[in-house]
Coordinates of C-alpha atoms and ligand atoms in Angstrom, one line a residue:
X248 CA -0.1 0.0 0.2
X249 CA 2.8 2.5 0.6
X250 CA 4.4 1.6 -2.4
X251 CA 1.2 2.2 -4.0
X252 CA 1.1 5.6 -2.6
X253 CA 4.1 6.2 -3.0
X254 CA 4.7 5.6 -6.5
X255 CA 1.8 8.0 -6.8
X256 CA 4.1 11.0 -5.5
X257 CA 6.6 10.0 -8.1
X258 CA 4.5 10.0 -10.4
X259 CA 3.3 13.3 -9.7
X260 CA 6.8 14.7 -9.6
X261 CA 6.7 13.7 -12.9
X262 CA 4.4 15.0 -14.6
X263 CA 5.8 18.4 -15.4
X264 CA 8.2 16.5 -17.7
X265 CA 5.4 14.7 -19.1
X266 CA 3.7 17.5 -19.8
X267 CA 6.6 18.9 -21.8
X268 CA 7.2 16.0 -23.8
X269 CA 3.9 14.6 -24.5
X270 CA 2.2 14.4 -28.0
X271 CA -1.5 15.8 -28.1
X272 CA -2.8 12.6 -28.1
X273 CA -1.0 11.2 -25.0
X274 CA -2.4 11.5 -21.9
X275 CA -0.8 14.3 -20.1
X276 CA 0.2 12.5 -17.2
X277 CA 1.1 9.5 -15.8
X278 CA -1.5 9.9 -12.8
X279 CA -3.7 11.1 -15.5
X280 CA -3.3 7.8 -17.3
X281 CA -3.6 5.8 -14.3
X282 CA -7.0 7.8 -13.2
X283 CA -8.8 7.3 -16.8
X284 CA -8.0 3.7 -16.7
X285 CA -9.2 3.3 -13.2
X286 CA -12.0 5.5 -14.4
X287 CA -13.2 2.8 -17.4
X288 CA -12.6 -0.1 -14.8
X289 CA -14.4 1.9 -11.7
X290 CA -18.3 2.0 -13.0
X291 CA -21.4 0.4 -12.1
X292 CA -19.9 -2.9 -11.9
X293 CA -18.5 -2.2 -8.6
X294 CA -21.2 0.0 -6.9
X295 CA -24.1 -1.8 -8.9
X296 CA -23.6 -5.3 -9.9
X297 CA -21.1 -6.1 -7.2
X298 CA -23.3 -5.9 -4.4
X299 CA -26.1 -7.9 -6.2
X300 CA -23.3 -10.9 -7.5
X301 CA -22.2 -11.0 -4.1
X302 CA -25.6 -10.9 -2.0
X303 CA -27.2 -13.5 -4.8
X304 CA -23.8 -16.0 -4.5
X305 CA -23.6 -16.3 -0.4
X306 CA -21.9 -12.7 0.0
X307 CA -18.2 -13.9 1.6
X308 CA -18.1 -17.1 -0.1
X309 CA -18.1 -15.3 -3.2
X310 CA -15.6 -12.7 -2.0
X311 CA -12.9 -15.1 -1.1
X312 CA -13.6 -16.3 -4.9
X313 CA -13.3 -13.2 -6.1
X314 CA -10.2 -11.9 -4.6
X315 CA -8.6 -14.6 -5.9
X316 CA -9.9 -14.0 -9.8
X317 CA -9.0 -10.5 -9.0
X318 CA -5.1 -11.9 -8.4
X319 CA -4.9 -14.5 -10.7
X320 CA -7.0 -13.2 -13.6
X321 CA -6.7 -9.3 -13.3
X322 CA -3.3 -8.6 -12.7
X323 CA -1.6 -10.8 -15.5
X324 CA -4.6 -9.5 -17.7
X325 CA -4.1 -5.8 -17.2
X326 CA -0.6 -6.2 -17.6
X327 CA -1.2 -7.9 -20.6
X328 CA -3.9 -5.6 -22.7
X329 CA -1.3 -2.6 -21.5
X330 CA 1.8 -4.1 -23.3
X331 CA -0.5 -5.2 -26.0
X332 CA -1.6 -1.6 -27.0
X333 CA 1.9 0.4 -25.1
X334 CA 3.8 -2.1 -27.7
X335 CA 1.5 -0.8 -31.0
X336 CA 0.6 2.2 -30.0
X337 CA -3.0 1.0 -31.7
X338 CA -7.1 0.0 -31.1
X339 CA -7.1 -3.9 -30.9
X340 CA -7.6 -4.3 -34.9
X341 CA -4.6 -2.6 -35.6
X342 CA -2.6 -4.4 -32.7
X343 CA -3.1 -8.3 -33.6
X344 CA -1.9 -7.6 -36.8
X345 CA 0.8 -5.3 -36.1
X346 CA 2.3 -8.0 -33.5
X347 CA 1.9 -11.2 -35.3
X348 CA 2.5 -9.3 -38.8
X349 CA -0.3 -11.0 -40.5
X350 CA -3.9 -10.7 -39.9
X351 CA -4.6 -14.5 -38.6
X352 CA -5.3 -13.0 -34.9
X353 CA -7.6 -10.6 -35.9
X354 CA -11.3 -12.6 -35.2
X355 CA -9.9 -11.7 -31.3
X356 CA -11.1 -8.0 -31.8
X357 CA -14.0 -8.8 -34.1
X358 CA -15.0 -10.8 -30.8
X359 CA -14.4 -7.6 -28.3
X360 CA -16.1 -5.1 -30.4
X361 CA -19.3 -7.7 -30.6
X362 CA -18.6 -7.7 -27.1
X363 CA -18.6 -3.9 -26.0
X364 CA -21.5 -3.7 -27.5
X365 CA -23.9 -6.2 -26.1
X366 CA -21.9 -5.0 -22.8
X367 CA -23.5 -1.1 -24.2
X368 CA -26.7 -2.4 -24.5
X369 CA -27.3 -3.1 -20.9
X370 CA -25.3 -1.0 -19.2
X371 CA -26.6 1.7 -20.9
X372 CA -30.4 0.7 -19.4
X373 CA -28.7 0.7 -16.1
X374 CA -26.6 4.3 -16.3
X375 CA -30.2 5.7 -17.6
X376 CA -31.3 4.3 -14.2
X377 CA -28.3 5.9 -12.2
X378 CA -29.5 8.9 -14.5
X379 CA -33.2 9.1 -13.0
X380 CA -32.1 8.7 -9.6
X381 CA -30.3 11.6 -9.8
X382 CA -33.4 13.2 -11.0
X383 CA -35.8 12.1 -8.1
X384 CA -33.0 13.1 -5.5
X385 CA -32.5 16.4 -7.5
X386 CA -36.6 16.6 -6.0
X387 CA -36.0 15.4 -2.7
X388 CA -38.4 12.7 -3.6
X389 CA -37.1 10.0 -1.8
X390 CA -37.7 11.3 1.3
X391 CA -39.1 9.4 4.1
X392 CA -39.7 6.6 1.5
X393 CA -39.9 3.1 3.5
X394 CA -37.8 0.2 2.1
X395 CA -41.4 -0.8 0.4
X396 CA -42.0 2.1 -1.4
X397 CA -38.6 2.3 -2.4
X398 CA -39.0 -1.1 -3.9
X399 CA -42.1 0.0 -5.8
X400 CA -40.6 2.9 -6.9
X401 CA -37.5 1.4 -8.5
X402 CA -40.0 -1.2 -10.4
X403 CA -42.3 2.3 -11.6
X404 CA -39.3 3.7 -12.8
X405 CA -38.2 0.8 -14.4
X406 CA -41.5 0.1 -16.2
X407 CA -42.2 3.4 -17.4
X408 CA -40.5 2.6 -20.5
X409 CA -40.9 5.7 -22.7
X410 CA -39.5 7.7 -19.7
X411 CA -36.5 4.6 -19.6
X412 CA -35.4 4.9 -22.7
X413 CA -34.9 9.0 -22.4
X414 CA -33.0 8.4 -19.4
X415 CA -31.1 5.8 -21.3
X416 CA -30.4 8.2 -24.9
X417 CA -29.1 10.9 -22.6
X418 CA -25.9 9.0 -21.6
X419 CA -25.5 7.4 -25.1
X420 CA -26.0 11.4 -26.5
X421 CA -23.4 12.4 -23.9
X422 CA -20.4 9.6 -24.5
X423 CA -20.9 10.1 -28.5
X424 CA -20.4 14.1 -28.0
X425 CA -16.8 13.3 -25.7
X426 CA -15.9 10.8 -28.6
X427 CA -16.3 12.9 -31.4
X428 CA -15.0 15.7 -30.1
X429 CA -12.6 14.4 -28.5
X430 CA -11.7 15.8 -25.2
X431 CA -10.0 12.9 -23.4
X432 CA -7.9 15.8 -21.5
X433 CA -10.9 17.1 -19.9
X434 CA -12.2 13.5 -19.3
X435 CA -8.4 12.9 -17.5
X436 CA -9.3 16.3 -16.2
X437 CA -12.4 14.7 -14.4
X438 CA -11.0 11.7 -12.9
X439 CA -8.1 12.8 -11.2
X440 CA -11.1 14.5 -9.3
X441 CA -14.0 12.1 -9.1
X442 CA -11.9 9.4 -8.3
X443 CA -10.8 10.7 -4.7
X444 CA -14.0 12.2 -4.4
X445 CA -16.4 9.3 -4.8
X446 CA -13.6 7.7 -2.8
X447 CA -14.2 9.6 0.3
X448 CA -17.8 9.9 0.1
X449 CA -18.6 5.9 0.1
X450 CA -16.4 6.3 3.3
X451 CA -18.2 8.4 4.8
X452 CA -21.2 6.7 3.6
X453 CA -19.8 3.0 5.0
X454 CA -19.0 5.4 8.6
X455 CA -23.2 5.9 8.9
X456 CA -23.7 2.6 7.4
X457 CA -21.9 0.7 10.6
X458 CA -23.4 3.0 13.2
X459 CA -27.0 1.3 12.0
X460 CA -28.2 -1.1 14.3
X461 CA -27.8 -4.5 13.2
X462 CA -24.9 -3.9 11.2
X463 CA -22.7 -6.7 12.1
X464 CA -24.8 -9.3 10.5
X465 CA -24.1 -7.2 7.5
X466 CA -20.7 -7.6 7.9
X467 CA -20.6 -10.8 9.4
X468 CA -22.6 -12.1 5.4
X469 CA -19.8 -9.8 3.7
X470 CA -16.9 -11.0 5.5
X471 CA -17.2 -14.7 6.6
X472 CA -16.7 -17.3 4.6
X473 CA -19.0 -20.7 4.6
X474 CA -16.4 -23.1 2.2
X475 CA -19.6 -25.4 1.7
X476 CA -21.1 -22.1 -0.2
X477 CA -18.1 -22.3 -3.1
X478 CA -20.1 -24.1 -5.8
X479 CA -19.1 -23.9 -9.6
X480 CA -21.7 -21.5 -10.6
X481 CA -20.1 -19.1 -7.6
X482 CA -16.6 -19.1 -8.8
X483 CA -17.7 -18.5 -12.5
X484 CA -19.9 -16.1 -10.9
X485 CA -16.6 -14.6 -9.5
X486 CA -14.7 -14.9 -12.7
X487 CA -17.0 -13.2 -15.0
X488 CA -17.1 -10.7 -12.0
X489 CA -13.0 -10.0 -12.0
X490 CA -13.4 -9.5 -15.9
X491 CA -16.2 -7.1 -15.7
X492 CA -15.6 -5.0 -12.8
X493 CA -11.5 -4.9 -14.5
X494 CA -12.9 -4.1 -17.7
X495 CA -10.6 -7.0 -19.0
X496 CA -11.1 -9.6 -21.7
X497 CA -12.1 -7.0 -24.4
X498 CA -9.8 -4.5 -25.6
X499 CA -10.6 -1.3 -24.0
X500 CA -7.3 -1.5 -21.9
X501 CA -5.5 -1.8 -24.7
X502 CA -6.1 1.6 -26.3
X503 CA -4.9 2.8 -23.1
X504 CA -2.1 1.7 -23.3
X505 CA -1.9 2.5 -26.9
X506 CA -1.9 6.2 -25.0
X507 CA 1.4 5.0 -22.6
X508 CA 4.0 7.0 -22.2
X509 CA 6.9 5.6 -23.1
X510 CA 8.6 5.7 -19.4
X511 CA 5.8 4.5 -18.1
X512 CA 6.1 1.0 -16.2
X513 CA 3.0 -1.3 -17.2
X514 CA 3.3 -3.3 -14.7
X515 CA 3.4 -0.7 -11.9
X516 CA -0.2 1.0 -13.6
X517 CA -1.6 -2.5 -13.8
X518 CA -1.3 -3.0 -10.1
X519 CA -2.4 0.8 -9.6
X520 CA -5.3 0.8 -11.2
X521 CA -6.4 -3.1 -10.0
X522 CA -6.1 -1.6 -6.0
X523 CA -8.6 1.1 -7.2
X524 CA -11.2 -0.9 -8.4
X525 CA -11.2 -3.2 -5.9
X526 CA -11.4 -0.6 -3.2
X527 CA -14.1 0.7 -4.2
X528 CA -15.6 -2.7 -4.7
X529 CA -14.9 -3.7 -1.5
X530 CA -16.2 -0.2 0.4
X531 CA -19.7 -1.0 -1.8
X532 CA -19.7 -3.9 -0.7
X533 CA -19.4 -2.7 3.0
X534 CA -22.5 0.0 2.6
X535 CA -24.5 -2.2 1.0
X536 CA -24.6 -5.6 2.9
X537 CA -25.2 -4.0 6.7
X538 CA -27.3 -1.7 5.6
X539 CA -29.3 -4.4 3.7
X540 CA -29.8 -6.4 7.1
X541 CA -30.5 -3.6 9.7
X542 CA -33.1 -1.9 7.3
X543 CA -33.9 -6.0 7.1
X544 CA -33.4 -6.1 3.1
X545 CA -32.8 -9.6 1.0
X546 CA -29.8 -9.0 -0.1
X547 CA -30.0 -12.3 -2.6
X548 CA -32.9 -9.5 -4.1
X549 CA -30.8 -9.1 -7.6
X550 CA -30.1 -6.5 -10.1
X551 CA -32.5 -3.9 -8.4
X552 CA -30.7 -4.3 -4.7
X553 CA -28.4 -0.9 -4.2
X554 CA -31.2 1.0 -6.2
X555 CA -33.6 0.2 -2.7
X556 CA -30.9 0.4 -0.3
X557 CA -28.6 3.1 -1.4
X558 CA -31.5 6.2 -1.4
X559 CA -31.9 4.8 2.3
X560 CA -28.7 5.1 3.8
X561 CA -28.3 8.5 2.0
X562 CA -31.2 9.6 3.7
X563 CA -29.6 8.6 7.1
X564 CA -26.7 10.8 6.4
X565 CA -26.7 14.4 7.7
X566 CA -26.9 16.9 4.3
X567 CA -29.2 14.2 3.1
X568 CA -29.8 16.2 0.4
X569 CA -26.6 17.1 -1.0
X570 CA -24.9 13.9 0.2
X571 CA -27.6 12.1 -2.7
X572 CA -27.3 14.7 -5.2
X573 CA -23.4 14.7 -4.5
X574 CA -23.7 10.5 -5.0
X575 CA -25.7 10.1 -7.8
X576 CA -24.1 12.5 -9.6
X577 CA -20.3 10.7 -9.2
X578 CA -22.2 7.7 -10.1
X579 CA -23.5 8.6 -13.4
X580 CA -20.2 10.1 -13.9
X581 CA -18.2 7.2 -13.2
X582 CA -20.9 5.1 -15.3
X583 CA -19.8 7.5 -18.2
X584 CA -16.1 7.3 -17.9
X585 CA -16.8 3.3 -18.3
X586 CA -19.0 4.0 -21.5
X587 CA -16.5 6.0 -23.2
X588 CA -13.6 3.4 -23.1
X589 CA -16.7 0.7 -23.9
X590 CA -17.6 2.8 -27.6
X591 CA -14.0 3.7 -28.2
X592 CA -13.2 0.0 -28.8
X593 CA -16.0 -0.3 -31.3
X594 CA -15.3 3.5 -32.7
X595 CA -11.6 2.6 -32.8
X596 CA -12.7 -1.1 -34.6
X597 CA -14.7 0.8 -37.0
X598 CA -11.8 3.1 -37.7
X599 CA -9.4 0.4 -38.0
X600 CA -11.0 -2.4 -40.1
X601 CA -11.7 0.6 -43.1
X602 CA -8.9 1.7 -43.1
X603 CA -7.5 0.2 -45.6
X604 CA -10.2 -0.3 -47.6
X605 CA -12.2 2.1 -50.2
X606 CA -14.6 3.7 -48.3
X607 CA -12.2 4.6 -44.8
X608 CA -14.7 6.0 -42.2
X609 CA -13.6 9.2 -40.5
X610 CA -13.9 9.4 -36.6
X611 CA -17.0 11.4 -36.6
X612 CA -18.4 8.7 -38.5
X613 CA -17.5 5.9 -36.9
X614 CA -19.2 7.0 -33.2
X615 CA -22.8 7.6 -35.7
X616 CA -22.3 4.0 -36.8
X617 CA -21.5 3.1 -33.3
X618 CA -23.7 5.0 -31.0
X619 CA -26.9 3.8 -33.5
X620 CA -26.0 0.4 -33.3
X621 CA -26.0 0.6 -29.2
X622 CA -29.1 2.9 -29.7
X623 CA -31.4 -0.6 -31.1
X624 CA -30.0 -2.3 -28.5
X625 CA -30.8 0.2 -25.6
X626 CA -33.8 -0.1 -27.0
X627 CA -34.3 -4.1 -27.4
X628 CA -32.6 -3.9 -23.5
X629 CA -35.4 -1.8 -22.1
X630 CA -38.4 -3.6 -23.5
X631 CA -37.4 -7.2 -23.0
X632 CA -35.7 -7.7 -19.5
X633 CA -35.0 -11.5 -20.6
X634 CA -32.4 -9.4 -23.2
X635 CA -30.8 -7.6 -20.2
X636 CA -30.0 -9.8 -18.2
X637 CA -29.0 -12.7 -21.0
X638 CA -26.7 -9.6 -22.4
X639 CA -25.6 -9.0 -18.5
X640 CA -24.4 -13.0 -18.1
X641 CA -23.4 -13.9 -21.4
X642 CA -20.8 -11.6 -21.4
X643 CA -18.7 -11.4 -18.3
X644 CA -19.3 -15.1 -17.6
X645 CA -18.7 -16.5 -21.2
X646 CA -17.0 -13.9 -23.8
X647 CA -15.1 -11.9 -21.8
X648 CA -13.2 -14.9 -20.4
X649 CA -12.7 -16.3 -23.9
X650 CA -11.8 -12.9 -25.0
X651 CA -9.2 -13.2 -22.1
X652 CA -7.9 -16.8 -22.9
X653 CA -7.3 -15.7 -27.0
X654 CA -5.2 -13.0 -25.4
X655 CA -3.3 -14.6 -23.2
X656 CA -3.1 -17.5 -25.8
X657 CA -1.4 -15.0 -28.5
X658 CA 0.8 -13.0 -25.9
X659 CA 1.9 -15.9 -24.0
X660 CA 2.4 -18.4 -26.7
X661 CA 1.9 -17.4 -30.4
X662 CA 3.4 -13.8 -30.6
X663 CA 6.7 -13.4 -32.3
X664 CA 9.9 -11.7 -30.5
X665 CA 7.1 -12.1 -27.4
X666 CA 10.3 -12.8 -24.7
X667 CA 11.9 -9.1 -25.4
X668 CA 8.4 -7.9 -25.4
X669 CA 7.8 -9.0 -21.9
X670 CA 11.4 -8.4 -20.9
X671 CA 11.6 -4.8 -22.1
X672 CA 8.3 -3.7 -20.2
X673 CA 7.7 -6.5 -17.2
X674 CA 11.5 -6.9 -16.7
X675 CA 12.1 -3.5 -15.2
X676 CA 10.6 -3.6 -12.1
X677 CA 12.0 -7.2 -10.6
X678 CA 12.8 -10.7 -11.9
X679 CA 10.3 -12.7 -9.7
X680 CA 7.8 -10.4 -10.6
X681 CA 8.1 -10.7 -14.3
X682 CA 8.5 -14.8 -13.9
X683 CA 5.5 -15.0 -11.9
X684 CA 3.6 -12.9 -15.1
X685 CA 4.7 -15.6 -17.2
X686 CA 3.8 -18.5 -15.7
X687 CA 0.7 -16.6 -14.6
X688 CA -0.6 -16.0 -18.5
X689 CA 1.2 -19.0 -20.3
X690 CA -0.3 -21.5 -17.8
X691 CA -2.6 -20.4 -14.9
X692 CA -5.3 -18.3 -16.6
X693 CA -5.9 -20.4 -20.0
X694 CA -6.4 -23.6 -17.6
X695 CA -8.2 -22.0 -14.8
X696 CA -10.8 -20.5 -17.9
X697 CA -11.0 -23.9 -19.1
X698 CA -11.5 -25.9 -16.0
X699 CA -14.0 -23.1 -14.9
X700 CA -16.0 -23.7 -17.9
X701 CA -16.1 -27.3 -17.5
X702 CA -16.7 -27.6 -14.6
X703 CA -20.2 -25.7 -14.8
X704 CA -20.7 -27.6 -18.2
X705 CA -20.5 -30.8 -15.3
X706 CA -18.0 -32.0 -17.4
X707 CA -15.3 -33.1 -14.8
Ligands
LIG214 N1 -15.3 -2.3 -15.6 C1 -16.6 -1.4 -16.1 C2 -17.6 -1.3 -14.3 O1 -16.9 -1.5 -13.7 C3 -17.6 -1.7 -17.0 C4 -16.7 -1.7 -17.7 C5 -16.6 -3.3 -18.8 C6 -15.9 -0.9 -18.7 C7 -15.8 -3.6 -19.9 C8 -15.0 -1.1 -19.9 C9 -14.7 -2.6 -20.6 O2 -18.5 -0.5 -14.7

């Protein structure tokens, strides 16, 4: 932890130098890049999905498997995505061609683009819920509502489809605008302020929740591991959640690697992103579960869990109105920094894939085509709850792990010149660290993903 913050301090000192040297498209500092990558990782996955999946899968039993997945999969795969981007300077489509010298591995980037589109389909819907909650918090609608009223309120919100559609399309328009006008620097600055503010507010909320009567039971639920509850399904869900939360297995972080200053170390940057993301997820659990038990609610309630519990907690904070508006604003921004990175995967794909064709697409055209497809997917997800659920499950538990499997096989086994590349980027810290990275990437990641799949299919 100390090292983490020391590196942060050192990075700040480097800022001035980096600012003078960076090309126009690069991030203006190492901290800026880490914050932006953390902005992609930290989002609804941590605050909405982590508590509801953990609640459905036994709390403490899920937590321990999740943390193991973060170490075994998260660390090496974030490093690998950064490495691919940094060495190629391109998005996924261009990167696989550049690094392999031909287009034999480019099929992977097609899968990544499909995954990004499907995630966006349901992610924008949940982002729409957050915008709706921000609007409701602003008019103090939650004041005096009990748990039953908050539950009914959530159901009313999602069943009013035309209104919901408006709230889902708003973040799509905002995300498209950011990508159209390439306001990277603004986003980077926003993330630098947002991240610490979000952490601070969440700490205050955790402090408040722990003072509630009956919160102990929630702490036990979240931190006590009942090993008998660890089933193949729990392991699969935890693996999927770690991929989703860390934005790995679909090329999103390759883009951040492409913007990385040459002097930036991929290993240290990856550790920082993993630590920040995990901290936010743990804080979300620390807020939600004690409150769930104190309010006599059900931890396995599903996707609506945090949308019922959070307004109740915020109502108990001092300056309740201000805290609620601030929290939902930060949540909306955290969601937007994730949708930006999701959409960039599809936009970069369209641009790179069309570059050598008769009609190369401009950035604007790529953004508009992507936005059009995503708008259709949003409509489907708003009107068909079953599509929403299957996009949610399929992307995290199947497509992202498969995408990561392909990536680990490519970089670990097939990529030409891989030893030099890994040595150049990872070997600059400790040698043992590089060795662990290679063992994880070549052996542990692919075999674990396969075993988890086969186990869930009942084949082991
Ligand atoms: N990691 C993001 C979150 O937790 C979601 C995301 C997934 C973003 C994949 C980009 C790519 O909210």
